[in-house]
PDB file of C-alpha atoms in Angstrom:
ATOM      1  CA  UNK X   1      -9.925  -2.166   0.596  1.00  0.00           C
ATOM      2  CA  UNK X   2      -8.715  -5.111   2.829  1.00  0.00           C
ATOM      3  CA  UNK X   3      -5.789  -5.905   4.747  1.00  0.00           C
ATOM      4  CA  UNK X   4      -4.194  -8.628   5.843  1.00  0.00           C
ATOM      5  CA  UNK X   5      -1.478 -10.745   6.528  1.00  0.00           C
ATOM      6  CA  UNK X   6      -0.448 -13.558   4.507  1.00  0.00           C
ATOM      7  CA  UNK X   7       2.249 -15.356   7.189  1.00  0.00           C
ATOM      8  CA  UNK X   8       3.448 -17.656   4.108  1.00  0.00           C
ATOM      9  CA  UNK X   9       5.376 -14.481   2.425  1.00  0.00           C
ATOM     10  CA  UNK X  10       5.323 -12.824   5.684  1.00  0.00           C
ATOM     11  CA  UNK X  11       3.612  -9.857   4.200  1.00  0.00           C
ATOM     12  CA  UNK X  12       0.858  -7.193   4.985  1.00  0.00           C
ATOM     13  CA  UNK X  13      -1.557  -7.198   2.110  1.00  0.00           C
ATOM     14  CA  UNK X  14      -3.172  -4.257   0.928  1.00  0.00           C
ATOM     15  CA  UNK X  15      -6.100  -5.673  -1.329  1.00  0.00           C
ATOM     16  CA  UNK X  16      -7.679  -2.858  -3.742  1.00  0.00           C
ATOM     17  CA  UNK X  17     -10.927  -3.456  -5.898  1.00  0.00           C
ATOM     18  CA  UNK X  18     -11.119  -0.888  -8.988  1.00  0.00           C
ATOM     19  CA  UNK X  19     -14.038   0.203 -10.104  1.00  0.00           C
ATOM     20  CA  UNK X  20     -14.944  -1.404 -13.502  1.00  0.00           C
ATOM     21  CA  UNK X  21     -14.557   1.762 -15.569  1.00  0.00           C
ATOM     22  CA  UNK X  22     -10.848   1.538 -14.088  1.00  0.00           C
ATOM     23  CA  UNK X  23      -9.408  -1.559 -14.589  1.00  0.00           C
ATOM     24  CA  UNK X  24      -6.978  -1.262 -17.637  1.00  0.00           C
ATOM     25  CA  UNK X  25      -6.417  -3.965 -20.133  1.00  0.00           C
ATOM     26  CA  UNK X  26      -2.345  -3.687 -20.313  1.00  0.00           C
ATOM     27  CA  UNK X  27      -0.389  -3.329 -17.176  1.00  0.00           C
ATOM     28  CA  UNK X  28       2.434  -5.446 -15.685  1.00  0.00           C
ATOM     29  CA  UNK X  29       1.023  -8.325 -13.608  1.00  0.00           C
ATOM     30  CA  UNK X  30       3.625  -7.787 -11.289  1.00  0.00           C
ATOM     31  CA  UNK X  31       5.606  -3.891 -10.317  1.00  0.00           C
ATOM     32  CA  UNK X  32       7.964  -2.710  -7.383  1.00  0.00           C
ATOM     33  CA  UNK X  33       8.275   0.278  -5.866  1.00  0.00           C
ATOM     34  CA  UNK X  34       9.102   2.151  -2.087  1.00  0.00           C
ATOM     35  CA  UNK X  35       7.128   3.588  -0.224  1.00  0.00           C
ATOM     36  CA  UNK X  36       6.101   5.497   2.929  1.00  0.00           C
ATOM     37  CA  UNK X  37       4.082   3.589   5.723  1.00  0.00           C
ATOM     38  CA  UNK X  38       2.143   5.944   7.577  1.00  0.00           C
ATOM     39  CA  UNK X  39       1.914   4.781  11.668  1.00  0.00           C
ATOM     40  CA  UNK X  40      -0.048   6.534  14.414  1.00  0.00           C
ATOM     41  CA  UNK X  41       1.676   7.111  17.823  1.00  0.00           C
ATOM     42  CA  UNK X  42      -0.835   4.191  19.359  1.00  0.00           C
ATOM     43  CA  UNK X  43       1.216   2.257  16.123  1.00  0.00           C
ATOM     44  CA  UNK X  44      -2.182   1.845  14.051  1.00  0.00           C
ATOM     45  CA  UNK X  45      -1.397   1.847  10.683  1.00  0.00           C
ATOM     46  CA  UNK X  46      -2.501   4.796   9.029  1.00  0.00           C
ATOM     47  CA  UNK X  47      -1.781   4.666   5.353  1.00  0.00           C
ATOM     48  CA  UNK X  48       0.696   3.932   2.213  1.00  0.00           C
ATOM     49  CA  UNK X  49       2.448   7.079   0.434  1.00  0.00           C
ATOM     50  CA  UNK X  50       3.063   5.961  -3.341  1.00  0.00           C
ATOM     51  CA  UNK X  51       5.366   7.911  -5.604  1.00  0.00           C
ATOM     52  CA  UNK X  52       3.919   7.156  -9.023  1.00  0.00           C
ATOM     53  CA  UNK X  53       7.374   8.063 -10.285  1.00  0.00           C
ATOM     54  CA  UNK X  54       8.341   5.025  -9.730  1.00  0.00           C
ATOM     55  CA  UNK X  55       5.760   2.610 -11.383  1.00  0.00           C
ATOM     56  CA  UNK X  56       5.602   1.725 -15.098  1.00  0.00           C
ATOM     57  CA  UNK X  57       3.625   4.311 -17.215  1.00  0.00           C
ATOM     58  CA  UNK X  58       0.746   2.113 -17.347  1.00  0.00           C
ATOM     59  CA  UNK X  59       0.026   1.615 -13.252  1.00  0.00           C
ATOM     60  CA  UNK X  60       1.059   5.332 -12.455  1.00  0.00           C
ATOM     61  CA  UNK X  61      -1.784   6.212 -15.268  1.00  0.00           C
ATOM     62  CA  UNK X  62      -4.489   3.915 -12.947  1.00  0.00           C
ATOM     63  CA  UNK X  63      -3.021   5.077  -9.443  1.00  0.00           C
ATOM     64  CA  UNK X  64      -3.513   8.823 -10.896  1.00  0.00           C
ATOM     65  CA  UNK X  65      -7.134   7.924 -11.574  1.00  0.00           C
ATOM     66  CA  UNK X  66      -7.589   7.117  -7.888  1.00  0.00           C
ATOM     67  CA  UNK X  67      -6.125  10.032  -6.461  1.00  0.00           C
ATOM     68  CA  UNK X  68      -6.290  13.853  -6.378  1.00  0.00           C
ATOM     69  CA  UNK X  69      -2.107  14.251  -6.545  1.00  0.00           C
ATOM     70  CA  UNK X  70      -0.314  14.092  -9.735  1.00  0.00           C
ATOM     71  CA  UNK X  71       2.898  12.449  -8.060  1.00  0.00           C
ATOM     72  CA  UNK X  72       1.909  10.233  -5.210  1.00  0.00           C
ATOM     73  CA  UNK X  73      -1.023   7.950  -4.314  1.00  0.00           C
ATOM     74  CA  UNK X  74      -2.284   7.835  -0.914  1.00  0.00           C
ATOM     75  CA  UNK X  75      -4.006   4.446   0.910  1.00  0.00           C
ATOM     76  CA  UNK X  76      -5.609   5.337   3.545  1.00  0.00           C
ATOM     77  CA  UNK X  77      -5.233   2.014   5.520  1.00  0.00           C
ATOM     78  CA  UNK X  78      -7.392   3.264   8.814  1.00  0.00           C
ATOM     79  CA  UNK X  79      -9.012   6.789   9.322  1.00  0.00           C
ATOM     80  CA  UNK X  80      -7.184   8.430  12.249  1.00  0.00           C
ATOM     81  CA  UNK X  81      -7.938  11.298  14.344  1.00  0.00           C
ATOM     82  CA  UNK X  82      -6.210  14.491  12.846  1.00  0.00           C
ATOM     83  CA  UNK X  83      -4.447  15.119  16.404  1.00  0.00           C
ATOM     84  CA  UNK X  84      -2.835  12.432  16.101  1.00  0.00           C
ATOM     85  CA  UNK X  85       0.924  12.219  15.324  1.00  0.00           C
ATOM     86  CA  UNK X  86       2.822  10.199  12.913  1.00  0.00           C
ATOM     87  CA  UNK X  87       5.902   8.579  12.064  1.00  0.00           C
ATOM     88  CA  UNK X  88       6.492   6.846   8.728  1.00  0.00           C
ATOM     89  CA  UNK X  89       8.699   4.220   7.737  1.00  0.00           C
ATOM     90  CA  UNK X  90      10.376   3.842   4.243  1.00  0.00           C
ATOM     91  CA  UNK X  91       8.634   0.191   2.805  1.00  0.00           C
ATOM     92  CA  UNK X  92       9.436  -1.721  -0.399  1.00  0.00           C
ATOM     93  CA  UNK X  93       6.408  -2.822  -2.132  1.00  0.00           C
ATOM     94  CA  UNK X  94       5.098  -5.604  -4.333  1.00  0.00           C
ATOM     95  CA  UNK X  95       2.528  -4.722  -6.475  1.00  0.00           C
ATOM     96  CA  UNK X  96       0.141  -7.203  -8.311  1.00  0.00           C
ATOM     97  CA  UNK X  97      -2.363  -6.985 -10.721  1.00  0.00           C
ATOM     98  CA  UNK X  98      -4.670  -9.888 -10.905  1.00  0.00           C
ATOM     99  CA  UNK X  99      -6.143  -8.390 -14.583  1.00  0.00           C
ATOM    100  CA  UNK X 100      -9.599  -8.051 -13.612  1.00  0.00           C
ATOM    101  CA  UNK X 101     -10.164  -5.616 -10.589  1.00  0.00           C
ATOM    102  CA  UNK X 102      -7.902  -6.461  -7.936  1.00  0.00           C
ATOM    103  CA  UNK X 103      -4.693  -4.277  -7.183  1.00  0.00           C
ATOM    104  CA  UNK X 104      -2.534  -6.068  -4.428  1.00  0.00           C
ATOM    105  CA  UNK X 105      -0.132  -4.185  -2.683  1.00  0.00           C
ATOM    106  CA  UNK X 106       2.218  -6.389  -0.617  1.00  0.00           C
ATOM    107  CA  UNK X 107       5.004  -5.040   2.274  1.00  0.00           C
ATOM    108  CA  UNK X 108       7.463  -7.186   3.412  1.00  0.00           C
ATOM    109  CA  UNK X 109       6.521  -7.281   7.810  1.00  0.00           C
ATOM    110  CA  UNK X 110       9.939  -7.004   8.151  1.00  0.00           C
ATOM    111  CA  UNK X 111      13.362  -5.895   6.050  1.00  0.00           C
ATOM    112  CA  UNK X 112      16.864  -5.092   7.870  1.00  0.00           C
ATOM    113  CA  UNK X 113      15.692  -1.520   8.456  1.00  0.00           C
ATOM    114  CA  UNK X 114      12.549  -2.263  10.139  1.00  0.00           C
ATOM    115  CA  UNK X 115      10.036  -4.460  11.555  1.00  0.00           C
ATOM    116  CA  UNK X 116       5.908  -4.113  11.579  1.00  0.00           C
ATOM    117  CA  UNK X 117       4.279  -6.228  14.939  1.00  0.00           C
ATOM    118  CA  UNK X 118       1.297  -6.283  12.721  1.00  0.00           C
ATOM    119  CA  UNK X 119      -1.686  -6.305  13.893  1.00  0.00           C
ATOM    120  CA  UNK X 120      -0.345  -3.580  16.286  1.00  0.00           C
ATOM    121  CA  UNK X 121       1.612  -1.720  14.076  1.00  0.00           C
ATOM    122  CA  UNK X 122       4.696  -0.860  15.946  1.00  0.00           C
ATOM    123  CA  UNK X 123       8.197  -0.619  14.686  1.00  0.00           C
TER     124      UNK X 123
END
């Protein structure tokens, strides 16, 4: 996984590869859904909360094959110390599939009910 920030869309980009054995044949190039963006109290972000609820059939089917819960995915964006405490933010998300490997998720740095000082995190 890799993240960055494309300052053209003014987005954090969440770049997955799938294994081979993973990558469907048929799902939309491009979906939208909300999610929760997990921040540490030093505002690292932590990770991306996915209800699969609200992708098409298709994508929920791959996101289930990369996770142990039947109703949400889970990114782990940086591994935190489990003493540390969290605050999430509700984020709309883009999500792209390139049709080969690559699964981009793509959150907007900032909306009207937030903003992200990426690379710091805070909101």
């Amino acid at each position: 996984m890799r993240l960055c920030y494309d300052p053209a869309d003014d987005v954090l980009v969440l770049d997955l590869v799938l294994p081979p054995q993973l990558a469907p044949t048929s799902i939309p190039t491009i979906a939208h859904a909300r999610g929760l963006l997990d921040l540490t109290d030093r505002g690292s972000l932590a990770g991306l909360e996915i209800p699969l609820a609200d992708l098409p059939p298709a994508l929920a089917e791959l996101c289930r094959a990369l996770a142990d819960d039947e109703e949400v995915t889970y990114v782990e964006i940086e591994r935190v110390v489990a003493t540390r405490s969290f605050r999430s933010v509700t984020v709309p998300i883009a999500i792209r599939w390139d049709g080969q490997q690559r699964l981009s998720l793509r959150i907007p740095r900032r909306t009207a009910d937030y903003e992200l000082l990426y690379p710091a995190g805070a909101t």
